[in-house]
Amino acid sequence: MNDQAQLAEHFDRSRGHLRGVAFRMLGSADEADDAVQETWLRACRADAGSVDNLTAWLTTITGRVCLDMLRSRSRRREDFADLTELDMLAPHDEAADPADEAVLADSVGLALLVVLDTLGPAERAAFVLHDLFAVPFDEIAVIVERSPAAAKKLASRARRRVHGTADMSSSDLARQRAVVDAFLAASRAGDLDALLAVLAPGVVRRADYAALRGQAKVPAEVQGARAVAEETRTNIRRARFAWPALVNGAVGAVIAPRGRLLLVLEIGIAGDRITSIEVIGDPARLKGIRLGLANVPSPAVATSSGPRQLSVQGA
């Protein structure tokens, strides 16, 4: 078997890994496929015969391709005329195509994609390659065209932004996360009793104009557990795109179809009940929100000195 045939065989075996790298760096399944195709074209033009570790070499090429794409593409946002269009993105049956972008985003963690989108290209590349795929910093340095020390600083800075800073103790963070998880699970299921169990009797739901765009009959403010629960039951399909996240230091949620931030839910919690829900859709307000992953710290993560392999499912 010649070098080109060996390269083609190894590339086919590595395609899933390379697509995973590209998707986390780009946040788009279509762009990830384009990046993998470009990786193949670049690999074919290079001399692979002297490469000892083809997977690492192909990963490096993919990283370079994705970084070029991140640097050159305009900041695209999916603009919905109104929230009813969000319903069209959700499949109407349970048998979704595993290659569908929404399913792929779910498997990575919508909140992670949203937070990654707040990073600069070099920060995102350094974080994804090191923390998610354990690529050494000397290899990342070549991709981002920095020194290994600078690449390490990029990843460290990105890591702090991705994980965010909770304005509370670990125990309070865990309690808030449990409340938000219960609310989102009940929302997806349309379970009225479960919603009433997690909403305080006097809960208030407020939404800005952008969040209500196209919903003229929906009031800006709804009061009372039953009224909020009944309204929430009408948003089952939208709830599919909701994921817990740190919102300005407390646990809230982001609604992000295909990883593109559309709405932020700032959630007030007292004890084990939700007392307020602020739905934010105004682009100017969204830019001013501090977002991070709502992961509850564990001793294993806190004491680890090596690359932190994030549990992105449910992040």
PDB file of C-alpha atoms in Angstrom:
ATOM      1  CA  MET A   1       0.000   0.000   0.000  1.00  0.00           C
ATOM      2  CA  ASN A   2       1.485   3.397  -0.975  1.00  0.00           C
ATOM      3  CA  ASP A   3       1.669   6.488   1.231  1.00  0.00           C
ATOM      4  CA  GLN A   4      -1.401   8.100  -0.346  1.00  0.00           C
ATOM      5  CA  ALA A   5      -3.513   4.998   0.190  1.00  0.00           C
ATOM      6  CA  GLN A   6      -2.348   4.736   3.801  1.00  0.00           C
ATOM      7  CA  LEU A   7      -3.177   8.403   4.342  1.00  0.00           C
ATOM      8  CA  ALA A   8      -6.655   7.950   2.856  1.00  0.00           C
ATOM      9  CA  GLU A   9      -7.334   4.925   5.065  1.00  0.00           C
ATOM     10  CA  HIS A  10      -6.143   6.700   8.209  1.00  0.00           C
ATOM     11  CA  PHE A  11      -8.092   9.847   7.315  1.00  0.00           C
ATOM     12  CA  ASP A  12     -11.302   7.841   6.993  1.00  0.00           C
ATOM     13  CA  ARG A  13     -10.692   6.311  10.427  1.00  0.00           C
ATOM     14  CA  SER A  14     -10.014   9.767  11.899  1.00  0.00           C
ATOM     15  CA  ARG A  15     -12.892  11.586  10.210  1.00  0.00           C
ATOM     16  CA  GLY A  16     -15.186  11.476  13.249  1.00  0.00           C
ATOM     17  CA  HIS A  17     -12.450  12.797  15.538  1.00  0.00           C
ATOM     18  CA  LEU A  18     -11.540  15.583  13.113  1.00  0.00           C
ATOM     19  CA  ARG A  19     -15.192  16.577  12.694  1.00  0.00           C
ATOM     20  CA  GLY A  20     -15.534  16.727  16.474  1.00  0.00           C
ATOM     21  CA  VAL A  21     -12.535  19.058  16.720  1.00  0.00           C
ATOM     22  CA  ALA A  22     -13.857  21.246  13.907  1.00  0.00           C
ATOM     23  CA  PHE A  23     -17.392  21.404  15.315  1.00  0.00           C
ATOM     24  CA  ARG A  24     -16.222  22.524  18.748  1.00  0.00           C
ATOM     25  CA  MET A  25     -13.962  25.142  17.204  1.00  0.00           C
ATOM     26  CA  LEU A  26     -16.530  26.448  14.715  1.00  0.00           C
ATOM     27  CA  GLY A  27     -19.910  25.678  16.275  1.00  0.00           C
ATOM     28  CA  SER A  28     -21.408  24.749  12.903  1.00  0.00           C
ATOM     29  CA  ALA A  29     -21.824  21.291  11.407  1.00  0.00           C
ATOM     30  CA  ASP A  30     -21.682  22.610   7.842  1.00  0.00           C
ATOM     31  CA  GLU A  31     -18.502  24.579   8.516  1.00  0.00           C
ATOM     32  CA  ALA A  32     -17.027  21.579  10.334  1.00  0.00           C
ATOM     33  CA  ASP A  33     -17.604  19.429   7.243  1.00  0.00           C
ATOM     34  CA  ASP A  34     -15.957  22.109   5.093  1.00  0.00           C
ATOM     35  CA  ALA A  35     -12.988  22.206   7.467  1.00  0.00           C
ATOM     36  CA  VAL A  36     -12.562  18.423   7.355  1.00  0.00           C
ATOM     37  CA  GLN A  37     -12.664  18.496   3.560  1.00  0.00           C
ATOM     38  CA  GLU A  38     -10.042  21.262   3.501  1.00  0.00           C
ATOM     39  CA  THR A  39      -7.938  19.211   5.930  1.00  0.00           C
ATOM     40  CA  TRP A  40      -7.959  16.342   3.449  1.00  0.00           C
ATOM     41  CA  LEU A  41      -6.940  18.609   0.581  1.00  0.00           C
ATOM     42  CA  ARG A  42      -4.062  20.099   2.567  1.00  0.00           C
ATOM     43  CA  ALA A  43      -2.950  16.687   3.782  1.00  0.00           C
ATOM     44  CA  CYS A  44      -2.876  15.382   0.212  1.00  0.00           C
ATOM     45  CA  ARG A  45      -0.617  18.254  -0.834  1.00  0.00           C
ATOM     46  CA  ALA A  46       1.802  17.663   2.035  1.00  0.00           C
ATOM     47  CA  ASP A  47       4.383  14.943   2.569  1.00  0.00           C
ATOM     48  CA  ALA A  48       2.771  12.509   4.967  1.00  0.00           C
ATOM     49  CA  GLY A  49       5.381   9.813   4.460  1.00  0.00           C
ATOM     50  CA  SER A  50       7.642  11.154   7.200  1.00  0.00           C
ATOM     51  CA  VAL A  51       4.844  11.745   9.729  1.00  0.00           C
ATOM     52  CA  ASP A  52       5.028   9.502  12.801  1.00  0.00           C
ATOM     53  CA  ASN A  53       1.616  10.285  14.290  1.00  0.00           C
ATOM     54  CA  LEU A  54      -0.923  10.818  11.530  1.00  0.00           C
ATOM     55  CA  THR A  55      -3.833  11.546  13.887  1.00  0.00           C
ATOM     56  CA  ALA A  56      -1.936  14.315  15.670  1.00  0.00           C
ATOM     57  CA  TRP A  57      -0.754  15.688  12.319  1.00  0.00           C
ATOM     58  CA  LEU A  58      -4.279  15.730  10.884  1.00  0.00           C
ATOM     59  CA  THR A  59      -5.598  17.322  14.087  1.00  0.00           C
ATOM     60  CA  THR A  60      -2.998  20.075  13.733  1.00  0.00           C
ATOM     61  CA  ILE A  61      -4.046  20.717  10.129  1.00  0.00           C
ATOM     62  CA  THR A  62      -7.711  20.829  11.175  1.00  0.00           C
ATOM     63  CA  GLY A  63      -6.854  23.293  13.927  1.00  0.00           C
ATOM     64  CA  ARG A  64      -5.094  25.569  11.447  1.00  0.00           C
ATOM     65  CA  VAL A  65      -8.000  25.376   9.000  1.00  0.00           C
ATOM     66  CA  CYS A  66     -10.539  26.183  11.702  1.00  0.00           C
ATOM     67  CA  LEU A  67      -8.472  29.058  13.058  1.00  0.00           C
ATOM     68  CA  ASP A  68      -8.290  30.542   9.559  1.00  0.00           C
ATOM     69  CA  MET A  69     -12.067  30.219   9.264  1.00  0.00           C
ATOM     70  CA  LEU A  70     -12.641  31.808  12.668  1.00  0.00           C
ATOM     71  CA  ARG A  71     -10.417  34.732  11.769  1.00  0.00           C
ATOM     72  CA  SER A  72     -11.923  35.360   8.363  1.00  0.00           C
ATOM     73  CA  ARG A  73     -15.642  34.738   8.784  1.00  0.00           C
ATOM     74  CA  SER A  74     -17.958  37.566   9.675  1.00  0.00           C
ATOM     75  CA  ARG A  75     -19.763  37.302  12.973  1.00  0.00           C
ATOM     76  CA  ARG A  76     -22.903  35.506  11.839  1.00  0.00           C
ATOM     77  CA  ARG A  77     -26.011  35.296  13.963  1.00  0.00           C
ATOM     78  CA  GLU A  78     -29.194  33.446  13.082  1.00  0.00           C
ATOM     79  CA  ASP A  79     -31.812  36.166  13.020  1.00  0.00           C
ATOM     80  CA  PHE A  80     -35.350  34.954  13.651  1.00  0.00           C
ATOM     81  CA  ALA A  81     -38.224  37.189  12.643  1.00  0.00           C
ATOM     82  CA  ASP A  82     -40.085  35.900  15.682  1.00  0.00           C
ATOM     83  CA  LEU A  83     -39.875  33.094  18.195  1.00  0.00           C
ATOM     84  CA  THR A  84     -42.306  30.910  16.269  1.00  0.00           C
ATOM     85  CA  GLU A  85     -39.492  30.239  13.781  1.00  0.00           C
ATOM     86  CA  LEU A  86     -37.567  28.609  16.596  1.00  0.00           C
ATOM     87  CA  ASP A  87     -40.259  25.915  16.688  1.00  0.00           C
ATOM     88  CA  MET A  88     -39.453  25.054  13.066  1.00  0.00           C
ATOM     89  CA  LEU A  89     -35.923  24.066  14.056  1.00  0.00           C
ATOM     90  CA  ALA A  90     -37.104  21.348  16.413  1.00  0.00           C
ATOM     91  CA  PRO A  91     -37.844  17.984  14.812  1.00  0.00           C
ATOM     92  CA  HIS A  92     -41.471  16.914  15.028  1.00  0.00           C
ATOM     93  CA  ASP A  93     -40.570  13.299  15.635  1.00  0.00           C
ATOM     94  CA  GLU A  94     -38.185  11.690  18.056  1.00  0.00           C
ATOM     95  CA  ALA A  95     -36.089   9.923  15.414  1.00  0.00           C
ATOM     96  CA  ALA A  96     -33.676  12.734  14.587  1.00  0.00           C
ATOM     97  CA  ASP A  97     -30.864  12.263  12.100  1.00  0.00           C
ATOM     98  CA  PRO A  98     -27.635  11.780  14.126  1.00  0.00           C
ATOM     99  CA  ALA A  99     -25.877  14.084  11.639  1.00  0.00           C
ATOM    100  CA  ASP A 100     -28.380  16.894  12.231  1.00  0.00           C
ATOM    101  CA  GLU A 101     -26.679  20.006  13.585  1.00  0.00           C
ATOM    102  CA  ALA A 102     -29.132  20.462  16.445  1.00  0.00           C
ATOM    103  CA  VAL A 103     -28.488  16.906  17.632  1.00  0.00           C
ATOM    104  CA  LEU A 104     -24.749  17.442  17.319  1.00  0.00           C
ATOM    105  CA  ALA A 105     -24.997  20.643  19.341  1.00  0.00           C
ATOM    106  CA  ASP A 106     -26.981  18.831  22.032  1.00  0.00           C
ATOM    107  CA  SER A 107     -24.281  16.162  22.309  1.00  0.00           C
ATOM    108  CA  VAL A 108     -21.606  18.807  22.867  1.00  0.00           C
ATOM    109  CA  GLY A 109     -23.651  20.986  25.203  1.00  0.00           C
ATOM    110  CA  LEU A 110     -25.439  24.063  23.958  1.00  0.00           C
ATOM    111  CA  ALA A 111     -24.118  26.170  26.833  1.00  0.00           C
ATOM    112  CA  LEU A 112     -20.541  25.254  25.947  1.00  0.00           C
ATOM    113  CA  LEU A 113     -21.035  26.326  22.326  1.00  0.00           C
ATOM    114  CA  VAL A 114     -22.560  29.616  23.454  1.00  0.00           C
ATOM    115  CA  VAL A 115     -19.698  30.380  25.839  1.00  0.00           C
ATOM    116  CA  LEU A 116     -17.063  29.336  23.293  1.00  0.00           C
ATOM    117  CA  ASP A 117     -18.616  31.835  20.910  1.00  0.00           C
ATOM    118  CA  THR A 118     -17.637  34.651  23.293  1.00  0.00           C
ATOM    119  CA  LEU A 119     -13.925  33.811  22.905  1.00  0.00           C
ATOM    120  CA  GLY A 120     -11.502  35.231  20.382  1.00  0.00           C
ATOM    121  CA  PRO A 121     -10.282  32.879  17.613  1.00  0.00           C
ATOM    122  CA  ALA A 122      -6.886  32.127  19.181  1.00  0.00           C
ATOM    123  CA  GLU A 123      -8.392  31.661  22.668  1.00  0.00           C
ATOM    124  CA  ARG A 124     -11.035  29.324  21.328  1.00  0.00           C
ATOM    125  CA  ALA A 125      -8.477  27.285  19.399  1.00  0.00           C
ATOM    126  CA  ALA A 126      -6.133  26.969  22.373  1.00  0.00           C
ATOM    127  CA  PHE A 127      -8.926  25.998  24.771  1.00  0.00           C
ATOM    128  CA  VAL A 128     -10.656  23.491  22.507  1.00  0.00           C
ATOM    129  CA  LEU A 129      -7.468  21.784  21.378  1.00  0.00           C
ATOM    130  CA  HIS A 130      -5.913  21.564  24.843  1.00  0.00           C
ATOM    131  CA  ASP A 131      -8.794  21.160  27.283  1.00  0.00           C
ATOM    132  CA  LEU A 132     -11.104  19.093  25.089  1.00  0.00           C
ATOM    133  CA  PHE A 133      -8.601  17.126  23.001  1.00  0.00           C
ATOM    134  CA  ALA A 134      -5.379  17.233  25.084  1.00  0.00           C
ATOM    135  CA  VAL A 135      -3.227  18.621  22.261  1.00  0.00           C
ATOM    136  CA  PRO A 136       0.168  19.677  23.720  1.00  0.00           C
ATOM    137  CA  PHE A 137       0.908  23.391  23.903  1.00  0.00           C
ATOM    138  CA  ASP A 138       3.975  23.117  21.672  1.00  0.00           C
ATOM    139  CA  GLU A 139       1.683  21.882  18.877  1.00  0.00           C
ATOM    140  CA  ILE A 140      -0.976  24.491  19.659  1.00  0.00           C
ATOM    141  CA  ALA A 141       1.722  27.172  19.527  1.00  0.00           C
ATOM    142  CA  VAL A 142       2.416  26.317  15.876  1.00  0.00           C
ATOM    143  CA  ILE A 143      -1.293  26.568  15.027  1.00  0.00           C
ATOM    144  CA  VAL A 144      -1.914  29.939  16.736  1.00  0.00           C
ATOM    145  CA  GLU A 145       1.511  31.280  15.757  1.00  0.00           C
ATOM    146  CA  ARG A 146       2.553  32.039  19.335  1.00  0.00           C
ATOM    147  CA  SER A 147       5.107  30.646  21.746  1.00  0.00           C
ATOM    148  CA  PRO A 148       4.109  27.602  23.840  1.00  0.00           C
ATOM    149  CA  ALA A 149       3.985  29.874  26.913  1.00  0.00           C
ATOM    150  CA  ALA A 150       1.679  32.311  25.123  1.00  0.00           C
ATOM    151  CA  ALA A 151      -0.518  29.440  23.916  1.00  0.00           C
ATOM    152  CA  LYS A 152      -0.791  28.225  27.503  1.00  0.00           C
ATOM    153  CA  LYS A 153      -1.862  31.714  28.625  1.00  0.00           C
ATOM    154  CA  LEU A 154      -4.482  31.825  25.868  1.00  0.00           C
ATOM    155  CA  ALA A 155      -5.963  28.528  27.064  1.00  0.00           C
ATOM    156  CA  SER A 156      -5.841  29.625  30.699  1.00  0.00           C
ATOM    157  CA  ARG A 157      -7.614  32.900  29.954  1.00  0.00           C
ATOM    158  CA  ALA A 158     -10.224  31.085  27.877  1.00  0.00           C
ATOM    159  CA  ARG A 159     -10.730  28.504  30.622  1.00  0.00           C
ATOM    160  CA  ARG A 160     -11.505  31.206  33.173  1.00  0.00           C
ATOM    161  CA  ARG A 161     -14.069  32.745  30.837  1.00  0.00           C
ATOM    162  CA  VAL A 162     -15.644  29.397  29.936  1.00  0.00           C
ATOM    163  CA  HIS A 163     -16.066  28.302  33.542  1.00  0.00           C
ATOM    164  CA  GLY A 164     -17.048  31.752  34.729  1.00  0.00           C
ATOM    165  CA  THR A 165     -17.180  32.851  38.351  1.00  0.00           C
ATOM    166  CA  ALA A 166     -20.112  31.941  40.536  1.00  0.00           C
ATOM    167  CA  ASP A 167     -21.110  34.577  43.090  1.00  0.00           C
ATOM    168  CA  MET A 168     -21.909  31.929  45.670  1.00  0.00           C
ATOM    169  CA  SER A 169     -20.590  28.893  47.488  1.00  0.00           C
ATOM    170  CA  SER A 170     -20.317  25.481  45.846  1.00  0.00           C
ATOM    171  CA  SER A 171     -23.264  24.207  47.875  1.00  0.00           C
ATOM    172  CA  ASP A 172     -25.472  27.107  46.757  1.00  0.00           C
ATOM    173  CA  LEU A 173     -24.332  26.598  43.169  1.00  0.00           C
ATOM    174  CA  ALA A 174     -25.316  22.924  43.374  1.00  0.00           C
ATOM    175  CA  ARG A 175     -28.707  23.840  44.850  1.00  0.00           C
ATOM    176  CA  GLN A 176     -29.431  26.434  42.164  1.00  0.00           C
ATOM    177  CA  ARG A 177     -28.313  24.056  39.419  1.00  0.00           C
ATOM    178  CA  ALA A 178     -30.696  21.383  40.737  1.00  0.00           C
ATOM    179  CA  VAL A 179     -33.602  23.862  40.715  1.00  0.00           C
ATOM    180  CA  VAL A 180     -32.870  25.029  37.161  1.00  0.00           C
ATOM    181  CA  ASP A 181     -32.424  21.441  35.967  1.00  0.00           C
ATOM    182  CA  ALA A 182     -35.815  20.545  37.434  1.00  0.00           C
ATOM    183  CA  PHE A 183     -37.438  23.583  35.797  1.00  0.00           C
ATOM    184  CA  LEU A 184     -35.970  22.826  32.365  1.00  0.00           C
ATOM    185  CA  ALA A 185     -36.879  19.124  32.589  1.00  0.00           C
ATOM    186  CA  ALA A 186     -40.457  20.020  33.496  1.00  0.00           C
ATOM    187  CA  SER A 187     -40.532  22.596  30.685  1.00  0.00           C
ATOM    188  CA  ARG A 188     -39.405  20.057  28.071  1.00  0.00           C
ATOM    189  CA  ALA A 189     -41.953  17.535  29.328  1.00  0.00           C
ATOM    190  CA  GLY A 190     -44.777  20.062  29.610  1.00  0.00           C
ATOM    191  CA  ASP A 191     -45.360  18.708  33.121  1.00  0.00           C
ATOM    192  CA  LEU A 192     -47.655  21.193  34.878  1.00  0.00           C
ATOM    193  CA  ASP A 193     -47.363  19.574  38.323  1.00  0.00           C
ATOM    194  CA  ALA A 194     -43.568  19.498  38.132  1.00  0.00           C
ATOM    195  CA  LEU A 195     -43.505  23.148  37.064  1.00  0.00           C
ATOM    196  CA  LEU A 196     -45.768  24.146  39.958  1.00  0.00           C
ATOM    197  CA  ALA A 197     -43.469  22.249  42.319  1.00  0.00           C
ATOM    198  CA  VAL A 198     -40.430  24.304  41.318  1.00  0.00           C
ATOM    199  CA  LEU A 199     -42.099  27.732  40.931  1.00  0.00           C
ATOM    200  CA  ALA A 200     -42.718  29.950  43.950  1.00  0.00           C
ATOM    201  CA  PRO A 201     -46.396  30.974  44.363  1.00  0.00           C
ATOM    202  CA  GLY A 202     -45.578  34.621  43.599  1.00  0.00           C
ATOM    203  CA  VAL A 203     -43.115  33.997  40.772  1.00  0.00           C
ATOM    204  CA  VAL A 204     -42.871  36.725  38.145  1.00  0.00           C
ATOM    205  CA  ARG A 205     -41.855  36.217  34.509  1.00  0.00           C
ATOM    206  CA  ARG A 206     -40.676  39.332  32.681  1.00  0.00           C
ATOM    207  CA  ALA A 207     -39.506  39.581  29.080  1.00  0.00           C
ATOM    208  CA  ASP A 208     -38.042  42.412  27.025  1.00  0.00           C
ATOM    209  CA  TYR A 209     -39.395  43.552  23.669  1.00  0.00           C
ATOM    210  CA  ALA A 210     -36.878  41.527  21.648  1.00  0.00           C
ATOM    211  CA  ALA A 211     -37.771  38.339  23.518  1.00  0.00           C
ATOM    212  CA  LEU A 212     -41.444  38.878  22.699  1.00  0.00           C
ATOM    213  CA  ARG A 213     -40.865  39.830  19.075  1.00  0.00           C
ATOM    214  CA  GLY A 214     -43.674  38.446  16.924  1.00  0.00           C
ATOM    215  CA  GLN A 215     -45.778  37.533  19.966  1.00  0.00           C
ATOM    216  CA  ALA A 216     -48.067  40.543  20.223  1.00  0.00           C
ATOM    217  CA  LYS A 217     -50.560  38.821  22.520  1.00  0.00           C
ATOM    218  CA  VAL A 218     -47.972  37.692  25.055  1.00  0.00           C
ATOM    219  CA  PRO A 219     -47.681  40.136  27.972  1.00  0.00           C
ATOM    220  CA  ALA A 220     -44.313  41.509  29.056  1.00  0.00           C
ATOM    221  CA  GLU A 221     -45.015  40.340  32.598  1.00  0.00           C
ATOM    222  CA  VAL A 222     -46.788  37.264  33.953  1.00  0.00           C
ATOM    223  CA  GLN A 223     -47.375  36.759  37.686  1.00  0.00           C
ATOM    224  CA  GLY A 224     -48.215  33.689  39.731  1.00  0.00           C
ATOM    225  CA  ALA A 225     -47.033  30.091  39.599  1.00  0.00           C
ATOM    226  CA  ARG A 226     -49.997  28.704  37.664  1.00  0.00           C
ATOM    227  CA  ALA A 227     -49.946  31.457  35.045  1.00  0.00           C
ATOM    228  CA  VAL A 228     -46.183  31.096  34.512  1.00  0.00           C
ATOM    229  CA  ALA A 229     -46.449  27.301  34.438  1.00  0.00           C
ATOM    230  CA  GLU A 230     -49.289  27.372  31.899  1.00  0.00           C
ATOM    231  CA  GLU A 231     -47.315  29.725  29.661  1.00  0.00           C
ATOM    232  CA  THR A 232     -44.187  27.582  29.998  1.00  0.00           C
ATOM    233  CA  ARG A 233     -46.145  24.536  28.818  1.00  0.00           C
ATOM    234  CA  THR A 234     -46.695  26.286  25.473  1.00  0.00           C
ATOM    235  CA  ASN A 235     -42.923  26.481  24.919  1.00  0.00           C
ATOM    236  CA  ILE A 236     -42.047  22.774  24.935  1.00  0.00           C
ATOM    237  CA  ARG A 237     -40.242  22.840  21.596  1.00  0.00           C
ATOM    238  CA  ARG A 238     -38.312  25.961  22.506  1.00  0.00           C
ATOM    239  CA  ALA A 239     -37.276  24.375  25.797  1.00  0.00           C
ATOM    240  CA  ARG A 240     -35.404  21.756  23.771  1.00  0.00           C
ATOM    241  CA  PHE A 241     -32.811  24.422  23.029  1.00  0.00           C
ATOM    242  CA  ALA A 242     -32.499  25.580  26.659  1.00  0.00           C
ATOM    243  CA  TRP A 243     -29.480  24.677  28.756  1.00  0.00           C
ATOM    244  CA  PRO A 244     -28.260  25.671  32.237  1.00  0.00           C
ATOM    245  CA  ALA A 245     -25.516  28.299  32.310  1.00  0.00           C
ATOM    246  CA  LEU A 246     -23.965  30.769  34.686  1.00  0.00           C
ATOM    247  CA  VAL A 247     -25.686  34.096  34.054  1.00  0.00           C
ATOM    248  CA  ASN A 248     -23.960  37.020  35.767  1.00  0.00           C
ATOM    249  CA  GLY A 249     -22.619  34.718  38.462  1.00  0.00           C
ATOM    250  CA  ALA A 250     -25.831  32.786  39.203  1.00  0.00           C
ATOM    251  CA  VAL A 251     -27.406  29.744  37.595  1.00  0.00           C
ATOM    252  CA  GLY A 252     -29.772  30.619  34.772  1.00  0.00           C
ATOM    253  CA  ALA A 253     -30.266  29.263  31.281  1.00  0.00           C
ATOM    254  CA  VAL A 254     -29.507  30.022  27.658  1.00  0.00           C
ATOM    255  CA  ILE A 255     -31.762  29.253  24.712  1.00  0.00           C
ATOM    256  CA  ALA A 256     -29.491  28.597  21.782  1.00  0.00           C
ATOM    257  CA  PRO A 257     -30.763  26.830  18.665  1.00  0.00           C
ATOM    258  CA  ARG A 258     -27.751  25.158  17.031  1.00  0.00           C
ATOM    259  CA  GLY A 259     -25.488  26.785  19.572  1.00  0.00           C
ATOM    260  CA  ARG A 260     -26.417  30.340  18.486  1.00  0.00           C
ATOM    261  CA  LEU A 261     -27.496  32.449  21.452  1.00  0.00           C
ATOM    262  CA  LEU A 262     -31.061  33.711  21.093  1.00  0.00           C
ATOM    263  CA  LEU A 263     -32.331  34.239  24.642  1.00  0.00           C
ATOM    264  CA  VAL A 264     -30.954  34.280  28.167  1.00  0.00           C
ATOM    265  CA  LEU A 265     -33.068  33.393  31.198  1.00  0.00           C
ATOM    266  CA  GLU A 266     -31.914  35.195  34.331  1.00  0.00           C
ATOM    267  CA  ILE A 267     -33.510  33.143  37.089  1.00  0.00           C
ATOM    268  CA  GLY A 268     -34.062  34.253  40.675  1.00  0.00           C
ATOM    269  CA  ILE A 269     -34.080  31.425  43.204  1.00  0.00           C
ATOM    270  CA  ALA A 270     -34.958  31.351  46.909  1.00  0.00           C
ATOM    271  CA  GLY A 271     -34.496  28.022  48.633  1.00  0.00           C
ATOM    272  CA  ASP A 272     -35.687  25.370  46.208  1.00  0.00           C
ATOM    273  CA  ARG A 273     -38.167  27.568  44.299  1.00  0.00           C
ATOM    274  CA  ILE A 274     -37.900  29.971  41.378  1.00  0.00           C
ATOM    275  CA  THR A 275     -39.067  33.463  42.319  1.00  0.00           C
ATOM    276  CA  SER A 276     -38.405  35.310  39.056  1.00  0.00           C
ATOM    277  CA  ILE A 277     -37.545  34.675  35.413  1.00  0.00           C
ATOM    278  CA  GLU A 278     -36.156  37.499  33.277  1.00  0.00           C
ATOM    279  CA  VAL A 279     -36.201  36.614  29.576  1.00  0.00           C
ATOM    280  CA  ILE A 280     -33.575  38.671  27.732  1.00  0.00           C
ATOM    281  CA  GLY A 281     -33.431  38.858  23.954  1.00  0.00           C
ATOM    282  CA  ASP A 282     -32.194  42.382  23.283  1.00  0.00           C
ATOM    283  CA  PRO A 283     -28.800  42.045  21.487  1.00  0.00           C
ATOM    284  CA  ALA A 284     -27.298  44.973  23.404  1.00  0.00           C
ATOM    285  CA  ARG A 285     -28.316  43.426  26.734  1.00  0.00           C
ATOM    286  CA  LEU A 286     -27.090  39.977  25.689  1.00  0.00           C
ATOM    287  CA  LYS A 287     -23.615  41.355  24.971  1.00  0.00           C
ATOM    288  CA  GLY A 288     -23.378  42.716  28.495  1.00  0.00           C
ATOM    289  CA  ILE A 289     -24.172  39.415  30.234  1.00  0.00           C
ATOM    290  CA  ARG A 290     -21.389  37.361  31.826  1.00  0.00           C
ATOM    291  CA  LEU A 291     -21.894  33.762  30.727  1.00  0.00           C
ATOM    292  CA  GLY A 292     -20.141  30.621  31.909  1.00  0.00           C
ATOM    293  CA  LEU A 293     -20.740  26.920  32.382  1.00  0.00           C
ATOM    294  CA  ALA A 294     -22.918  26.039  35.351  1.00  0.00           C
ATOM    295  CA  ASN A 295     -20.848  23.015  36.314  1.00  0.00           C
ATOM    296  CA  VAL A 296     -20.786  22.095  39.981  1.00  0.00           C
ATOM    297  CA  PRO A 297     -17.115  21.750  41.059  1.00  0.00           C
ATOM    298  CA  SER A 298     -15.920  18.310  42.098  1.00  0.00           C
ATOM    299  CA  PRO A 299     -12.790  17.372  44.050  1.00  0.00           C
ATOM    300  CA  ALA A 300     -11.448  15.469  41.032  1.00  0.00           C
ATOM    301  CA  VAL A 301     -11.611  18.571  38.844  1.00  0.00           C
ATOM    302  CA  ALA A 302     -10.326  20.892  41.537  1.00  0.00           C
ATOM    303  CA  THR A 303      -7.186  18.860  42.198  1.00  0.00           C
ATOM    304  CA  SER A 304      -6.376  17.830  38.651  1.00  0.00           C
ATOM    305  CA  SER A 305      -3.075  19.208  37.379  1.00  0.00           C
ATOM    306  CA  GLY A 306      -3.364  17.843  33.849  1.00  0.00           C
ATOM    307  CA  PRO A 307      -5.626  18.773  30.923  1.00  0.00           C
ATOM    308  CA  ARG A 308      -9.205  18.989  32.113  1.00  0.00           C
ATOM    309  CA  GLN A 309     -11.404  16.800  29.970  1.00  0.00           C
ATOM    310  CA  LEU A 310     -14.696  18.614  30.305  1.00  0.00           C
ATOM    311  CA  SER A 311     -17.856  16.634  30.590  1.00  0.00           C
ATOM    312  CA  VAL A 312     -19.536  18.628  27.862  1.00  0.00           C
ATOM    313  CA  GLN A 313     -22.731  16.621  27.883  1.00  0.00           C
ATOM    314  CA  GLY A 314     -24.959  18.647  30.132  1.00  0.00           C
ATOM    315  CA  ALA A 315     -22.304  21.310  30.650  1.00  0.00           C
TER     316      ALA A 315
END
